[in-house]
Each structure stands twice: as structure tokens, then as C-alpha cells.
């Protein structure tokens, strides 16, 4: 029996040392020291021995148990250390490796132009305001002196929305930023000095200079004793700053239902002195429309035209962007082709 015990110890020691994982080691532990293990099995034979032999046998088997437990403990530590080493090697993170290049975004060119314009207006005492893109027919047309039957409605190919509200009978996508004039005057009254930039929509076929979605800006200044000469001065100052050169402004008669008189404004070409491609050799560039705000518009917005008067002027923000980026096709701004957008 002593031989058997010694053999168990030899086998167990070998198995323990050959264990390379914790699972494997646990199996070995069970095999030799477990409830159904070899040591227990041999102990079941103890009852047939003499007392002396029982004692000796018990002592030996205990010694073996202690030795094996110690070996298992050491092997366990060894395996754990090895696993940590492996992990460190496999999951090694080299912080000095160059990172994968990330794509950097930038402000869209139209937004850049808008910001530039806003800064100039703000410095001249204007407040920047906005209104909803889904507008009522009332604010978009009627309040701006364009009643249902007015022939000027033909100027605006409108996207109507097939939905009614309790307050307004018909909704549409605003065809210009001017309804914000009404909203803002109703809100704050007069005097008022605001810049309204924003998206507008018309049912138009797209070509190099037309889009169904485009951006407008307009300035509104209502106070006591405001005249056309103030308007001329502001346009001169604003676009002089915008194009970074001294410019001249000239007016031509125009027609808009919401201004009286109505004018179109042109500025001397900021890109040349003797004529160039941009101004089509005319030395002047058409920039937008303007005029003194019609008394009917002031009334619709709750402002007394006997006490207050003022001007409004505006145009296409897309057009300004085309001019300063020397882009000849408006559609490029919204096609989101990075090759184009990255240039600005
Ligand atoms: Zn020119």
C-alpha cells in the first residue's frame, strides 16, 4: 500500500507540473485529492489494516496531501503569472503609434457668408432675427400688401402646404424672408432695426442661377424721420465692408408691393475698375431690391405709419456667396460635393 501511495504522489506531481491552465489544474486536483480521487479511494482500504499500519498509512497519506496541496498552490500561481504576461504581450498598446486621421468638418460656405453679413449688420446696430420657414399665407402675402387677387402673386411660385390651422387658413413654405418683418414688428413694435437672414422656397426649375431652395437676407429699419438717403448710406457702408472696398450705390426704379417707392440697387463692381467678367463689362453689379416700407405693411404689423417710417432692403445670400467665391453655378452650394466645399 505504501508503494501505491508513493506511486500516486509521483503521478500527481507529474500531472500538476504539466498543467498549463487553471481548468486543467482543477481537474488534476479533483483526480487525486477530490472526494472521488485516488487518495480517498486508497483510504477506503484502511479498515483491513492493523492499528500500527493504520497509523503509518494515515501519516503518509497526510504528508502526501500536504505536499500535493503545496505543489498545486505553486502551480496555480505560476499559471496566473503566465496568463498576465500573455495578456500584457497580446494587448500591448503602443501610445506612440500615429492615430488614424479623422475627418475634420468646417463651416459651409453659405453659413460663412451669412456670418460675415451678420457681423457687419450687428456692428451697425441691427439685431439678427429669424422666423419659421413654414409660414401662413397671411404673413407671407396679405400682410405684405399682396392680397389674393394681386397680380404680384405671379412673381412668387409658391409651395403650398395641404394643411390648415385654426389661426391661419392656409400654410406655405415662405417665398421670401419678409414675413419675419411682420412677425418682428408685431412682437417689438417700432422703432426697429433688424437683419433677417434665412432659407426661402419657390417652385422654380433649377438652373445655374435659380433653385427651389435659396437663402435671402433683408434689413429693416423703422424709426422717426428715416429717409431714402439713410438707405443709400447703409447699403454703401454694408457692402463696402462686405466686399472690402469702397463702392458706389445706384438706384433704378423697381416694383415691390411692400415698398413705396420701390427700387433696385446696384453697386459699383468691387472686382474691377474698367469692367470684368463678373460685372459683364458694365462696372456695376445688381444686388437686390429695396424701398421705403409701404404704409399698408406698417399698419398690418401694428405700427402707425403717421408716426414711423423706414426702409427695407435685401437680396439673395446665395448671390453674395457666388460673387465672393467667384462661383458661376448656384446649385454647387447645395450638392454637398466635398471637392467643391473644401475650397472655402
Ligand atoms: Zn467688374
Tab-separated table of C-alpha atoms in Angstrom, residues 269 271-285 319 323 326-328:
chain	number	residue	atom	x	y	z
A	269	UNK	CA	-18.108	96.355	-59.262
A	271	UNK	CA	-13.633	93.370	-58.611
A	272	UNK	CA	-12.580	95.784	-61.332
A	273	UNK	CA	-12.289	99.379	-62.433
A	274	UNK	CA	-12.770	99.078	-66.162
A	275	UNK	CA	-15.181	96.159	-66.497
A	276	UNK	CA	-14.736	92.415	-65.946
A	277	UNK	CA	-16.455	89.051	-66.383
A	278	UNK	CA	-18.323	89.357	-63.053
A	279	UNK	CA	-19.953	92.708	-63.907
A	280	UNK	CA	-20.251	91.707	-67.579
A	281	UNK	CA	-18.157	94.749	-68.503
A	282	UNK	CA	-20.823	97.117	-67.096
A	283	UNK	CA	-18.808	98.121	-63.979
A	284	UNK	CA	-21.977	97.667	-61.892
A	285	UNK	CA	-23.496	94.649	-60.185
A	319	UNK	CA	-25.888	85.550	-54.884
A	323	UNK	CA	-19.877	86.768	-56.031
A	326	UNK	CA	-16.494	83.531	-57.956
A	327	UNK	CA	-18.817	80.565	-58.406
A	328	UNK	CA	-20.929	80.584	-61.531
